[in-house]
Coordinates of C-alpha atoms and ligand atoms in Angstrom, one line a residue:
M1 CA -40.6 -10.0 31.3
A2 CA -38.7 -7.7 28.6
R3 CA -39.3 -8.4 25.1
K4 CA -35.4 -9.2 22.4
K5 CA -34.1 -6.8 21.3
I6 CA -32.5 -7.8 17.7
A7 CA -29.7 -5.6 16.0
L8 CA -29.7 -5.2 12.1
V9 CA -26.2 -3.8 10.9
G10 CA -26.0 -3.7 7.6
A11 CA -29.8 -2.8 5.7
G12 CA -29.4 -4.4 2.8
M13 CA -30.1 -7.5 1.3
I14 CA -29.9 -9.8 3.7
G15 CA -30.6 -7.1 7.0
G16 CA -34.0 -6.7 5.6
T17 CA -35.0 -10.1 4.8
L18 CA -33.1 -10.7 8.3
A19 CA -35.8 -8.2 10.2
H20 CA -38.8 -10.0 8.2
L21 CA -38.1 -12.9 9.6
A22 CA -37.4 -11.3 12.6
A23 CA -40.6 -10.4 12.8
K24 CA -42.6 -13.4 12.0
K25 CA -41.4 -15.4 13.8
E26 CA -41.5 -12.6 16.8
M27 CA -38.1 -12.9 18.0
G28 CA -37.9 -9.0 19.4
D29 CA -38.8 -6.2 18.0
I30 CA -35.7 -5.0 15.7
V31 CA -33.0 -1.8 14.8
L32 CA -32.3 -2.3 11.6
F33 CA -28.5 0.2 11.1
D34 CA -27.3 1.4 8.2
I35 CA -24.6 3.9 6.7
A36 CA -26.8 5.1 4.1
E37 CA -29.5 7.3 5.0
G38 CA -33.2 7.0 4.8
I39 CA -32.7 2.5 3.9
P40 CA -33.7 1.2 6.8
Q41 CA -35.9 3.6 8.2
G42 CA -37.9 2.7 4.6
K43 CA -37.2 -0.5 5.0
A44 CA -37.9 -1.3 8.0
L45 CA -41.3 1.5 7.3
D46 CA -41.8 -1.2 4.7
L47 CA -41.6 -4.1 6.3
S48 CA -43.7 -2.8 10.3
Q49 CA -46.8 -1.7 8.0
C50 CA -47.1 -6.9 7.3
G51 CA -47.5 -7.3 10.7
P52 CA -51.5 -6.6 10.5
I53 CA -51.3 -8.3 7.8
E54 CA -49.2 -11.3 9.0
G55 CA -50.0 -10.6 12.5
F56 CA -47.1 -9.7 14.0
D57 CA -46.1 -6.2 16.9
A58 CA -42.8 -6.9 15.9
R59 CA -41.5 -2.7 16.6
I60 CA -39.8 -2.4 13.6
M61 CA -36.6 0.7 13.2
G62 CA -34.3 2.3 10.9
T63 CA -31.4 3.8 12.1
N64 CA -28.3 5.5 10.9
S65 CA -27.6 6.1 15.3
Y66 CA -25.4 3.6 16.8
T67 CA -26.9 4.5 19.9
D68 CA -30.3 2.4 19.4
I69 CA -28.6 -0.8 19.4
A70 CA -27.9 0.0 22.2
G71 CA -29.3 -3.4 24.8
A72 CA -29.0 -5.4 21.9
D73 CA -29.7 -9.2 23.1
V74 CA -28.2 -10.3 19.5
V75 CA -26.4 -8.3 16.2
I76 CA -26.2 -9.9 13.3
V77 CA -23.8 -7.7 10.9
T78 CA -23.9 -7.8 7.3
A79 CA -22.2 -4.7 6.8
G80 CA -19.9 -4.4 4.4
V81 CA -19.4 -3.5 0.4
P82 CA -19.2 -6.8 -2.1
R83 CA -16.6 -7.6 -4.6
K84 CA -16.4 -5.5 -7.9
P85 CA -15.1 -5.8 -10.4
G86 CA -11.5 -4.9 -11.3
M87 CA -11.3 -5.5 -7.0
S88 CA -8.3 -8.0 -6.3
R89 CA -9.6 -9.5 -2.4
D90 CA -7.6 -7.4 0.1
D91 CA -8.8 -4.5 -1.0
L92 CA -12.9 -6.1 -0.2
L93 CA -10.0 -6.9 2.4
G94 CA -9.0 -3.9 3.5
I95 CA -12.3 -1.9 2.8
N96 CA -14.7 -4.1 4.7
L97 CA -11.8 -4.3 7.9
K98 CA -12.6 -0.8 7.9
V99 CA -16.6 -1.9 7.9
M100 CA -15.3 -4.2 10.7
K101 CA -13.0 -1.5 12.9
A102 CA -16.6 0.3 13.0
V103 CA -19.6 -2.3 13.3
G104 CA -17.5 -4.1 16.1
E105 CA -16.2 -0.5 18.1
G106 CA -20.0 0.6 18.0
I107 CA -21.4 -2.5 19.7
R108 CA -18.7 -2.7 21.9
D109 CA -19.7 1.1 22.8
N110 CA -23.7 -0.4 22.7
C111 CA -24.6 -3.6 23.3
P112 CA -21.2 -5.6 25.1
D113 CA -23.6 -8.3 26.3
A114 CA -25.2 -9.1 22.6
F115 CA -24.5 -12.7 21.0
V116 CA -22.8 -12.0 17.2
I117 CA -23.2 -13.4 14.1
C118 CA -21.8 -12.5 11.8
I119 CA -22.4 -12.7 7.8
T120 CA -19.6 -9.9 6.0
N121 CA -17.4 -11.5 3.2
P122 CA -14.5 -13.1 3.5
L123 CA -16.1 -14.4 6.3
D124 CA -14.1 -16.3 8.6
A125 CA -11.0 -13.0 8.4
M126 CA -14.1 -11.2 9.3
V127 CA -16.0 -12.7 12.1
W128 CA -11.6 -12.5 13.7
A129 CA -11.2 -8.7 12.7
L130 CA -14.7 -8.0 14.1
R131 CA -14.6 -9.5 17.4
E132 CA -10.8 -8.2 17.3
F133 CA -11.9 -4.6 17.4
S134 CA -15.7 -5.1 19.5
G135 CA -13.6 -7.2 22.2
L136 CA -16.2 -8.9 23.0
P137 CA -15.4 -13.0 24.7
H138 CA -14.4 -15.6 21.1
N139 CA -17.7 -17.5 22.4
K140 CA -20.4 -14.9 22.0
V141 CA -18.8 -13.6 18.3
V142 CA -20.0 -16.4 15.9
G143 CA -19.3 -16.6 12.2
M144 CA -22.9 -17.3 10.1
A145 CA -21.6 -20.0 7.0
G146 CA -21.4 -23.7 7.6
V147 CA -25.8 -23.4 8.9
L148 CA -25.4 -21.9 4.9
D149 CA -23.6 -24.2 3.1
S150 CA -24.7 -27.6 4.7
A151 CA -27.9 -26.0 3.2
R152 CA -27.0 -26.1 0.8
F153 CA -25.3 -29.4 0.2
A154 CA -28.2 -31.3 2.4
T155 CA -30.1 -29.3 -1.3
F156 CA -28.6 -30.5 -4.0
L157 CA -28.9 -33.9 -1.9
A158 CA -32.1 -34.7 -0.9
W159 CA -33.0 -34.0 -5.2
E160 CA -30.1 -36.9 -5.9
F161 CA -31.7 -39.2 -3.0
G162 CA -35.4 -38.1 -4.3
V163 CA -36.7 -37.7 -0.5
S164 CA -37.7 -35.3 2.1
V165 CA -35.0 -32.5 2.6
K166 CA -35.8 -32.8 6.4
D167 CA -34.3 -36.9 6.7
V168 CA -31.1 -35.1 5.5
N169 CA -28.2 -34.6 7.6
A170 CA -25.7 -33.1 6.0
F171 CA -22.6 -31.6 6.8
V172 CA -19.6 -29.2 6.4
L173 CA -16.1 -28.1 8.0
G174 CA -13.6 -25.4 7.7
G175 CA -13.1 -22.3 5.6
H176 CA -16.4 -20.6 4.0
G177 CA -15.2 -20.7 0.5
D178 CA -14.3 -22.8 -2.8
T179 CA -11.4 -24.8 0.1
M180 CA -14.2 -26.6 2.7
V181 CA -14.7 -29.4 3.0
P182 CA -18.3 -30.9 3.3
V183 CA -17.5 -34.5 5.1
T184 CA -18.9 -37.6 3.5
S185 CA -18.3 -39.4 6.0
Y186 CA -20.4 -38.0 8.7
T187 CA -23.0 -36.9 6.3
T188 CA -26.9 -38.8 6.7
I189 CA -30.1 -39.2 5.3
S190 CA -32.4 -40.8 8.3
G191 CA -29.2 -41.9 10.5
I192 CA -27.9 -43.4 6.6
P193 CA -25.0 -42.6 5.6
V194 CA -24.5 -41.3 2.0
D195 CA -21.5 -43.3 1.1
D196 CA -23.7 -46.5 2.4
L197 CA -26.6 -45.5 0.1
V198 CA -24.3 -45.0 -2.7
A199 CA -22.6 -48.5 -2.3
M200 CA -26.4 -49.4 -1.8
G201 CA -26.6 -48.2 -5.7
K202 CA -28.7 -45.3 -5.0
S203 CA -26.1 -42.7 -6.3
S204 CA -22.6 -43.1 -7.7
K205 CA -19.2 -41.6 -6.1
A206 CA -19.3 -40.0 -9.3
N207 CA -23.0 -38.0 -8.7
L208 CA -22.1 -37.3 -4.9
D209 CA -18.5 -36.0 -5.6
E210 CA -20.5 -33.7 -8.4
I211 CA -22.8 -32.2 -5.6
V212 CA -19.4 -31.8 -2.9
K213 CA -18.8 -29.6 -5.6
R214 CA -21.5 -27.2 -6.2
T215 CA -21.7 -26.9 -2.7
R216 CA -18.6 -25.8 -2.7
G217 CA -19.4 -22.7 -5.1
G218 CA -22.7 -22.5 -4.3
G219 CA -22.9 -19.2 -3.3
G220 CA -21.3 -18.5 -6.7
E221 CA -23.6 -20.1 -8.7
I222 CA -26.0 -17.8 -7.3
V223 CA -24.2 -14.8 -7.9
A224 CA -23.5 -15.9 -11.0
L225 CA -27.9 -15.7 -12.0
L226 CA -27.9 -13.1 -10.2
K227 CA -25.6 -10.8 -11.8
T228 CA -26.0 -7.2 -9.6
G229 CA -25.8 -9.2 -5.9
S230 CA -25.6 -12.4 -3.7
A231 CA -28.1 -15.0 -2.6
Y232 CA -29.9 -13.3 1.3
Y233 CA -32.8 -15.7 1.1
A234 CA -31.0 -17.9 2.7
P235 CA -28.1 -16.3 4.5
A236 CA -30.7 -15.0 6.0
T237 CA -32.8 -17.8 8.1
S238 CA -29.3 -19.7 8.6
A239 CA -28.0 -16.9 11.0
I240 CA -30.9 -16.8 12.7
A241 CA -31.0 -20.2 12.9
M242 CA -28.0 -19.5 15.0
A243 CA -29.4 -16.9 17.0
E244 CA -32.5 -18.6 17.8
A245 CA -30.5 -21.2 19.2
Y246 CA -29.4 -18.4 21.6
L247 CA -32.0 -16.7 22.3
G248 CA -33.5 -19.9 23.4
D249 CA -30.8 -22.3 25.0
Q250 CA -31.2 -24.7 22.4
K251 CA -27.7 -26.5 22.6
R252 CA -28.4 -26.9 18.8
I253 CA -25.4 -28.1 17.3
L254 CA -24.5 -25.7 14.4
P255 CA -21.4 -25.6 11.7
C256 CA -20.3 -22.3 12.6
A257 CA -17.4 -20.3 11.6
A258 CA -16.0 -20.4 16.2
Y259 CA -13.1 -19.6 17.5
V260 CA -10.9 -22.4 17.7
K261 CA -8.8 -23.4 21.1
G262 CA -5.8 -26.4 19.9
Q263 CA -9.2 -28.2 18.3
Y264 CA -8.0 -30.1 15.4
G265 CA -5.2 -28.4 15.6
L266 CA -5.0 -25.6 15.1
D267 CA -5.5 -21.9 17.5
G268 CA -6.3 -18.4 17.9
L269 CA -8.7 -18.0 14.5
Y270 CA -12.7 -18.7 13.3
V271 CA -13.3 -21.0 11.2
G272 CA -16.2 -23.8 10.6
V273 CA -16.4 -26.5 13.5
P274 CA -19.6 -28.2 14.2
A275 CA -21.3 -25.8 18.2
V276 CA -22.7 -26.6 20.5
I277 CA -25.3 -22.8 20.6
G278 CA -27.2 -21.8 24.1
K279 CA -28.0 -18.9 26.2
D280 CA -23.9 -18.8 26.6
G281 CA -23.2 -17.6 23.1
I282 CA -20.7 -21.2 21.7
E283 CA -20.1 -23.1 25.0
E284 CA -18.4 -25.9 22.8
V285 CA -16.9 -26.8 20.1
I286 CA -17.3 -30.2 19.0
E287 CA -14.4 -32.2 17.5
I288 CA -14.8 -34.7 15.9
K289 CA -12.7 -38.0 14.0
L290 CA -11.3 -37.3 10.2
S291 CA -9.8 -39.2 7.7
D292 CA -6.8 -38.3 6.8
E293 CA -7.9 -37.3 2.9
E294 CA -10.9 -34.4 5.1
K295 CA -7.5 -33.4 7.4
A296 CA -5.3 -33.0 4.2
N297 CA -8.4 -30.7 2.8
L298 CA -9.5 -29.1 6.7
K299 CA -5.8 -27.8 6.1
V300 CA -6.4 -27.0 2.6
S301 CA -9.2 -25.2 3.6
T302 CA -7.6 -23.6 7.3
D303 CA -4.4 -22.3 5.6
A304 CA -7.1 -20.4 2.8
V305 CA -8.3 -18.7 6.3
E306 CA -4.6 -18.3 7.8
E307 CA -3.1 -16.2 5.3
L308 CA -6.4 -13.9 5.6
L309 CA -5.2 -13.5 8.4
E310 CA -2.0 -11.9 7.0
V311 CA -3.3 -9.7 5.7
C312 CA -5.2 -8.0 8.1
K313 CA -2.8 -7.8 10.4
G314 CA -1.0 -6.7 8.0
L315 CA -3.7 -3.7 6.0
D316 CA -4.3 -3.0 10.6
G317 CA -1.9 -2.1 12.2
D318 CA -4.5 -2.4 15.9
L319 CA -4.9 -5.8 14.3
A320 CA -0.8 -6.6 14.7
Ligands
A3D1 P1 -26.0 -5.4 0.8 O1 -27.6 -5.4 0.5 O2 -24.8 -5.1 0.3 O3 -26.4 -5.0 2.2 C1 -24.7 -4.7 3.2 C2 -25.4 -2.6 3.2 O4 -24.3 -2.5 3.8 C3 -25.7 -2.3 2.6 O5 -26.6 -1.2 2.7 C4 -24.1 -0.4 2.3 O6 -24.2 0.3 3.3 C5 -24.7 -0.8 4.3 N1 -23.2 -0.5 4.8 C6 -22.2 -0.7 4.1 N2 -20.9 0.0 5.1 C7 -21.7 -0.1 6.4 C8 -20.7 0.0 7.7 N3 -19.6 1.0 7.3 N4 -21.8 0.5 8.3 C9 -23.5 -0.5 8.6 N5 -23.9 -0.5 7.8 C10 -22.7 -0.1 6.6 O7 -25.1 -6.7 0.8 P2 -25.9 -8.0 1.5 O8 -26.7 -8.0 2.7 O9 -25.8 -9.5 -0.2 O10 -25.0 -8.8 2.2 C11 -24.1 -8.6 3.2 C12 -23.1 -9.3 3.6 O11 -23.2 -10.5 3.3 C13 -21.4 -9.1 2.1 O12 -20.4 -9.3 2.2 C14 -21.8 -10.9 1.5 O13 -20.9 -11.3 1.0 C15 -21.8 -11.1 3.3 N6 -23.2 -13.1 2.5 C16 -21.8 -13.4 3.2 C17 -22.5 -15.7 2.9 C18 -22.1 -16.4 3.8 O14 -22.7 -17.2 3.8 C19 -20.7 -15.9 5.4 C20 -24.1 -15.1 2.4 C21 -24.0 -14.3 1.2 C22 -23.7 -13.5 2.1

Protein backbone atom coordinates (compact mmCIF):
# COMPACT_ATOMS: atom_id res chain seq x y z
CA MET A 1 0.00 0.00 0.00
CA ALA A 2 1.34 3.46 -0.90
CA ARG A 3 2.44 5.63 1.98
CA LYS A 4 0.14 8.52 2.83
CA LYS A 5 1.25 12.03 1.94
CA ILE A 6 0.79 14.92 4.37
CA ALA A 7 1.24 18.44 2.98
CA LEU A 8 1.84 21.25 5.45
CA VAL A 9 1.27 24.66 3.89
CA GLY A 10 3.11 27.15 6.09
CA ALA A 11 6.40 26.06 7.64
CA GLY A 12 6.35 28.42 10.62
CA MET A 13 6.03 27.49 14.29
CA ILE A 14 2.93 25.33 13.89
CA GLY A 15 4.03 23.92 10.52
CA GLY A 16 7.37 22.71 11.91
CA THR A 17 5.69 21.17 14.97
CA LEU A 18 3.14 19.45 12.74
CA ALA A 19 5.93 17.95 10.67
CA HIS A 20 7.69 16.62 13.75
CA LEU A 21 4.52 15.07 15.18
CA ALA A 22 3.44 13.55 11.85
CA ALA A 23 6.91 12.07 11.33
CA LYS A 24 7.12 10.62 14.85
CA LYS A 25 3.72 9.03 14.35
CA GLU A 26 4.73 7.73 10.89
CA MET A 27 1.53 9.17 9.47
CA GLY A 28 3.09 9.24 6.02
CA ASP A 29 5.62 11.23 4.03
CA ILE A 30 5.62 14.94 4.67
CA VAL A 31 5.94 17.97 2.41
CA LEU A 32 6.56 21.31 4.11
CA PHE A 33 5.62 24.21 1.83
CA ASP A 34 6.26 27.91 2.46
CA ILE A 35 6.84 31.02 0.37
CA ALA A 36 9.90 31.84 2.49
CA GLU A 37 12.89 30.37 0.68
CA GLY A 38 15.10 28.08 2.75
CA ILE A 39 12.80 27.81 5.78
CA PRO A 40 10.86 24.71 4.70
CA GLN A 41 14.00 23.13 3.27
CA GLY A 42 16.01 23.84 6.43
CA LYS A 43 13.30 22.56 8.76
CA ALA A 44 12.78 19.45 6.62
CA LEU A 45 16.49 18.66 6.75
CA ASP A 46 16.70 19.23 10.50
CA LEU A 47 13.60 17.10 11.12
CA SER A 48 14.83 14.33 8.80
CA GLN A 49 17.90 14.05 11.01
CA CYS A 50 15.63 13.23 13.98
CA GLY A 51 14.70 10.02 12.13
CA PRO A 52 17.73 7.90 13.08
CA ILE A 53 17.38 8.96 16.73
CA GLU A 54 13.63 8.62 17.01
CA GLY A 55 13.44 5.69 14.62
CA PHE A 56 11.05 7.03 12.00
CA ASP A 57 11.32 6.45 8.26
CA ALA A 58 8.96 9.24 7.17
CA ARG A 59 10.47 11.25 4.32
CA ILE A 60 10.28 14.99 4.94
CA MET A 61 10.89 17.50 2.15
CA GLY A 62 10.77 21.27 2.10
CA THR A 63 9.62 23.21 -0.94
CA ASN A 64 8.52 26.54 -2.37
CA SER A 65 6.61 24.91 -5.19
CA TYR A 66 2.95 23.91 -5.04
CA THR A 67 3.51 21.06 -7.50
CA ASP A 68 5.27 19.17 -4.68
CA ILE A 69 2.00 18.87 -2.73
CA ALA A 70 0.47 16.94 -5.65
CA GLY A 71 -1.59 13.97 -4.56
CA ALA A 72 -1.50 14.82 -0.83
CA ASP A 73 -4.04 12.92 1.26
CA VAL A 74 -4.15 15.56 3.98
CA VAL A 75 -3.24 19.26 3.80
CA ILE A 76 -2.86 21.31 6.96
CA VAL A 77 -2.78 25.06 6.36
CA THR A 78 -1.01 27.47 8.70
CA ALA A 79 0.16 29.95 6.06
CA GLY A 80 -0.43 33.59 6.86
CA VAL A 81 0.67 36.46 9.00
CA PRO A 82 -0.23 37.23 12.60
CA ARG A 83 -1.63 40.61 13.66
CA LYS A 84 1.10 43.18 14.34
CA PRO A 85 0.80 46.35 16.42
CA GLY A 86 -1.14 49.05 14.56
CA MET A 87 -2.80 46.55 12.25
CA SER A 88 -6.58 46.36 12.29
CA ARG A 89 -8.49 43.11 12.12
CA ASP A 90 -9.60 44.11 8.61
CA ASP A 91 -5.94 44.66 7.57
CA LEU A 92 -5.13 41.15 8.77
CA LEU A 93 -8.22 39.76 7.07
CA GLY A 94 -7.20 41.38 3.79
CA ILE A 95 -3.66 39.95 3.92
CA ASN A 96 -4.64 36.44 5.00
CA LEU A 97 -7.51 36.38 2.50
CA LYS A 98 -4.93 36.83 -0.29
CA VAL A 99 -2.89 34.00 1.28
CA MET A 100 -5.99 31.76 1.34
CA LYS A 101 -6.55 32.54 -2.35
CA ALA A 102 -3.04 31.37 -3.29
CA VAL A 103 -3.24 28.33 -1.00
CA GLY A 104 -6.78 27.39 -2.11
CA GLU A 105 -5.78 27.53 -5.76
CA GLY A 106 -2.62 25.54 -5.05
CA ILE A 107 -4.71 22.81 -3.41
CA ARG A 108 -7.34 22.90 -6.17
CA ASP A 109 -4.69 22.45 -8.86
CA ASN A 110 -2.56 19.82 -7.12
CA CYS A 111 -4.49 17.76 -4.59
CA PRO A 112 -8.24 18.27 -5.00
CA ASP A 113 -9.00 14.95 -3.25
CA ALA A 114 -7.25 15.91 -0.02
CA PHE A 115 -8.81 16.45 3.39
CA VAL A 116 -7.90 20.04 4.24
CA ILE A 117 -7.52 21.34 7.79
CA CYS A 118 -7.18 25.12 8.16
CA ILE A 119 -5.54 26.69 11.22
CA THR A 120 -4.85 30.21 9.90
CA ASN A 121 -6.64 33.00 11.79
CA PRO A 122 -9.19 34.50 11.88
CA LEU A 123 -10.10 30.84 11.74
CA ASP A 124 -13.82 30.68 10.96
CA ALA A 125 -13.52 33.23 8.15
CA MET A 126 -10.28 31.81 6.72
CA VAL A 127 -11.57 28.23 6.51
CA TRP A 128 -14.64 29.55 4.70
CA ALA A 129 -12.46 31.51 2.25
CA LEU A 130 -10.10 28.56 1.74
CA ARG A 131 -13.07 26.37 0.79
CA GLU A 132 -14.36 29.03 -1.62
CA PHE A 133 -10.99 29.45 -3.35
CA SER A 134 -10.19 25.73 -3.48
CA GLY A 135 -13.64 24.71 -4.70
CA LEU A 136 -13.34 21.44 -2.73
CA PRO A 137 -16.51 19.89 -1.29
CA HIS A 138 -17.51 21.42 2.06
CA ASN A 139 -17.07 18.08 3.86
CA LYS A 140 -13.39 17.97 2.84
CA VAL A 141 -12.43 21.38 4.26
CA VAL A 142 -12.52 21.98 8.01
CA GLY A 143 -11.09 24.38 10.57
CA MET A 144 -9.13 23.42 13.67
CA ALA A 145 -10.11 25.34 16.78
CA GLY A 146 -12.55 23.34 18.91
CA VAL A 147 -10.13 20.51 19.67
CA LEU A 148 -7.64 23.09 20.98
CA ASP A 149 -10.22 25.17 22.84
CA SER A 150 -11.67 22.01 24.45
CA ALA A 151 -8.17 20.85 25.39
CA ARG A 152 -7.54 24.18 27.10
CA PHE A 153 -10.87 23.91 28.92
CA ALA A 154 -10.08 20.30 29.91
CA THR A 155 -6.61 21.22 31.20
CA PHE A 156 -7.96 23.94 33.47
CA LEU A 157 -10.77 21.65 34.70
CA ALA A 158 -8.35 18.81 35.48
CA TRP A 159 -6.24 21.24 37.51
CA GLU A 160 -9.31 22.60 39.31
CA PHE A 161 -10.76 19.19 40.24
CA GLY A 162 -7.39 17.52 40.83
CA VAL A 163 -8.13 14.70 38.35
CA SER A 164 -6.43 13.16 35.35
CA VAL A 165 -6.89 15.07 32.08
CA LYS A 166 -7.75 11.68 30.56
CA ASP A 167 -11.06 11.65 32.43
CA VAL A 168 -12.16 15.13 31.38
CA ASN A 169 -14.43 15.49 28.36
CA ALA A 170 -14.77 19.20 27.72
CA PHE A 171 -17.12 20.76 25.21
CA VAL A 172 -16.76 24.07 23.35
CA LEU A 173 -19.01 25.48 20.62
CA GLY A 174 -19.09 28.54 18.38
CA GLY A 175 -16.50 30.71 16.68
CA HIS A 176 -12.82 30.65 17.65
CA GLY A 177 -12.30 33.79 19.68
CA ASP A 178 -13.38 35.59 22.79
CA THR A 179 -17.03 34.76 22.06
CA MET A 180 -16.55 30.96 21.95
CA VAL A 181 -19.03 29.03 24.09
CA PRO A 182 -17.60 26.50 26.56
CA VAL A 183 -20.68 24.39 27.37
CA THR A 184 -20.56 23.18 30.98
CA SER A 185 -23.80 21.16 30.66
CA TYR A 186 -22.03 18.79 28.21
CA THR A 187 -18.70 18.85 30.01
CA THR A 188 -18.07 15.78 32.14
CA ILE A 189 -15.45 14.13 34.28
CA SER A 190 -15.72 10.36 33.83
CA GLY A 191 -19.31 10.91 32.72
CA ILE A 192 -20.23 13.13 35.69
CA PRO A 193 -21.37 16.61 34.55
CA VAL A 194 -19.12 19.31 35.99
CA ASP A 195 -22.23 21.21 37.09
CA ASP A 196 -23.10 18.20 39.30
CA LEU A 197 -19.57 18.14 40.70
CA VAL A 198 -19.98 21.81 41.59
CA ALA A 199 -23.31 20.98 43.30
CA MET A 200 -21.41 18.30 45.30
CA GLY A 201 -19.05 21.02 46.51
CA LYS A 202 -16.01 19.82 44.52
CA SER A 203 -15.62 23.34 43.12
CA SER A 204 -17.65 26.54 43.00
CA LYS A 205 -19.71 28.25 40.32
CA ALA A 206 -17.35 31.23 40.60
CA ASN A 207 -14.31 29.01 39.89
CA LEU A 208 -16.09 27.37 36.96
CA ASP A 209 -16.99 30.80 35.56
CA GLU A 210 -13.34 31.83 35.89
CA ILE A 211 -12.25 28.69 33.99
CA VAL A 212 -14.74 29.44 31.19
CA LYS A 213 -13.32 32.97 30.99
CA ARG A 214 -9.72 31.69 30.96
CA THR A 215 -10.60 29.20 28.20
CA ARG A 216 -12.07 31.99 26.04
CA GLY A 217 -8.90 34.00 26.46
CA GLY A 218 -6.62 30.93 26.27
CA GLY A 219 -4.85 31.96 23.08
CA GLY A 220 -4.31 35.54 24.26
CA GLU A 221 -2.84 34.34 27.57
CA ILE A 222 -0.09 32.49 25.67
CA VAL A 223 0.52 35.38 23.24
CA ALA A 224 1.00 37.70 26.22
CA LEU A 225 3.60 35.33 27.69
CA LEU A 226 5.47 34.52 24.47
CA LYS A 227 5.36 38.12 23.19
CA THR A 228 6.72 37.15 19.77
CA GLY A 229 4.08 34.73 18.53
CA SER A 230 1.17 32.51 19.45
CA ALA A 231 0.70 28.96 20.72
CA TYR A 232 1.98 26.17 18.52
CA TYR A 233 2.44 22.89 20.40
CA ALA A 234 -1.23 22.33 21.31
CA PRO A 235 -2.59 23.76 18.01
CA ALA A 236 -0.39 21.32 16.07
CA THR A 237 -1.34 18.38 18.33
CA SER A 238 -5.02 19.22 17.80
CA ALA A 239 -4.78 19.26 14.00
CA ILE A 240 -2.84 15.96 14.04
CA ALA A 241 -5.72 14.34 15.99
CA MET A 242 -8.12 15.50 13.26
CA ALA A 243 -5.85 14.23 10.48
CA GLU A 244 -5.54 10.84 12.21
CA ALA A 245 -9.33 10.62 12.54
CA TYR A 246 -9.62 11.09 8.76
CA LEU A 247 -6.74 8.80 7.71
CA GLY A 248 -7.86 6.05 10.09
CA ASP A 249 -11.60 6.46 9.37
CA GLN A 250 -11.95 6.69 13.14
CA LYS A 251 -15.42 8.32 13.20
CA ARG A 252 -14.28 10.49 16.09
CA ILE A 253 -16.68 13.18 17.24
CA LEU A 254 -14.50 16.25 17.49
CA PRO A 255 -15.42 19.90 17.85
CA CYS A 256 -14.33 21.58 14.62
CA ALA A 257 -15.14 24.55 12.45
CA ALA A 258 -17.43 22.66 10.08
CA TYR A 259 -19.76 23.92 7.38
CA VAL A 260 -23.33 24.17 8.68
CA LYS A 261 -26.40 23.76 6.49
CA GLY A 262 -29.35 24.46 8.75
CA GLN A 263 -27.92 22.96 11.94
CA TYR A 264 -28.20 25.25 14.97
CA GLY A 265 -30.36 27.54 12.80
CA LEU A 266 -27.26 28.52 10.79
CA ASP A 267 -26.64 28.24 7.10
CA GLY A 268 -23.69 28.73 4.77
CA LEU A 269 -20.89 29.37 7.23
CA TYR A 270 -18.14 27.58 9.12
CA VAL A 271 -18.47 27.53 12.87
CA GLY A 272 -17.38 25.36 15.78
CA VAL A 273 -19.71 22.39 16.17
CA PRO A 274 -19.28 18.73 17.13
CA ALA A 275 -18.69 16.72 13.96
CA VAL A 276 -17.91 13.13 12.98
CA ILE A 277 -14.56 12.80 11.17
CA GLY A 278 -14.00 9.66 9.11
CA LYS A 279 -12.84 8.62 5.64
CA ASP A 280 -15.30 11.03 3.97
CA GLY A 281 -14.03 14.01 5.93
CA ILE A 282 -16.76 15.70 7.93
CA GLU A 283 -19.37 12.95 7.79
CA GLU A 284 -21.97 14.55 10.06
CA VAL A 285 -22.54 17.65 12.13
CA ILE A 286 -24.08 16.68 15.47
CA GLU A 287 -26.77 19.01 16.74
CA ILE A 288 -27.07 18.99 20.52
CA LYS A 289 -29.80 20.53 22.68
CA LEU A 290 -28.82 23.84 24.22
CA SER A 291 -30.31 25.88 27.07
CA ASP A 292 -31.69 29.33 26.24
CA GLU A 293 -28.55 30.93 27.72
CA GLU A 294 -26.25 28.68 25.65
CA LYS A 295 -28.29 29.46 22.52
CA ALA A 296 -27.97 33.20 23.18
CA ASN A 297 -24.19 32.84 23.71
CA LEU A 298 -23.87 30.83 20.50
CA LYS A 299 -25.76 33.56 18.64
CA VAL A 300 -23.31 36.23 19.85
CA SER A 301 -20.45 34.02 18.66
CA THR A 302 -21.92 33.20 15.25
CA ASP A 303 -22.92 36.85 14.69
CA ALA A 304 -19.24 37.71 15.10
CA VAL A 305 -18.30 35.05 12.50
CA GLU A 306 -20.95 36.32 10.06
CA GLU A 307 -19.66 39.86 10.48
CA LEU A 308 -16.15 38.72 9.47
CA LEU A 309 -17.53 36.87 6.43
CA GLU A 310 -19.24 40.06 5.26
CA VAL A 311 -15.90 41.89 5.53
CA CYS A 312 -14.23 39.08 3.50
CA LYS A 313 -16.87 39.31 0.79
CA GLY A 314 -16.36 43.08 0.65
CA LEU A 315 -12.58 42.75 0.42
CA ASP A 316 -12.48 40.21 -2.41
CA GLY A 317 -14.76 40.68 -5.38
CA ASP A 318 -14.46 36.96 -6.23
CA LEU A 319 -16.18 36.06 -2.99
CA ALA A 320 -19.08 38.50 -3.11
P1 LIG B 1 4.22 31.58 11.77
O1 LIG B 1 5.29 30.94 12.58
O2 LIG B 1 4.28 33.04 11.48
O3 LIG B 1 4.10 30.76 10.39
C1 LIG B 1 3.34 31.17 9.32
C2 LIG B 1 4.10 30.81 8.07
O4 LIG B 1 3.25 31.12 6.93
C3 LIG B 1 5.40 31.58 7.86
O5 LIG B 1 6.48 30.66 7.75
C4 LIG B 1 5.19 32.35 6.56
O6 LIG B 1 6.36 32.44 5.76
C5 LIG B 1 4.14 31.49 5.88
N1 LIG B 1 3.40 32.16 4.82
C6 LIG B 1 2.99 33.45 4.73
N2 LIG B 1 2.35 33.66 3.57
C7 LIG B 1 2.35 32.47 2.92
C8 LIG B 1 1.83 32.04 1.67
N3 LIG B 1 1.20 32.88 0.86
N4 LIG B 1 2.00 30.75 1.33
C9 LIG B 1 2.65 29.89 2.14
N5 LIG B 1 3.16 30.24 3.34
C10 LIG B 1 3.01 31.52 3.72
O7 LIG B 1 2.79 31.35 12.45
P2 LIG B 1 2.30 30.09 13.32
O8 LIG B 1 2.76 28.84 12.67
O9 LIG B 1 2.61 30.33 14.75
O10 LIG B 1 0.72 30.28 13.14
C11 LIG B 1 0.12 30.08 11.88
C12 LIG B 1 -1.31 30.56 11.88
O11 LIG B 1 -2.08 29.79 12.81
C13 LIG B 1 -1.52 32.02 12.27
O12 LIG B 1 -2.50 32.59 11.43
C14 LIG B 1 -2.05 31.92 13.69
O13 LIG B 1 -2.85 33.05 14.04
C15 LIG B 1 -2.88 30.67 13.58
N6 LIG B 1 -3.22 30.01 14.84
C16 LIG B 1 -4.48 29.51 14.95
C17 LIG B 1 -4.85 28.85 16.10
C18 LIG B 1 -6.24 28.31 16.21
O14 LIG B 1 -6.58 27.74 17.22
C19 LIG B 1 -7.17 28.45 15.11
C20 LIG B 1 -3.94 28.69 17.15
C21 LIG B 1 -2.66 29.21 17.00
C22 LIG B 1 -2.30 29.88 15.84
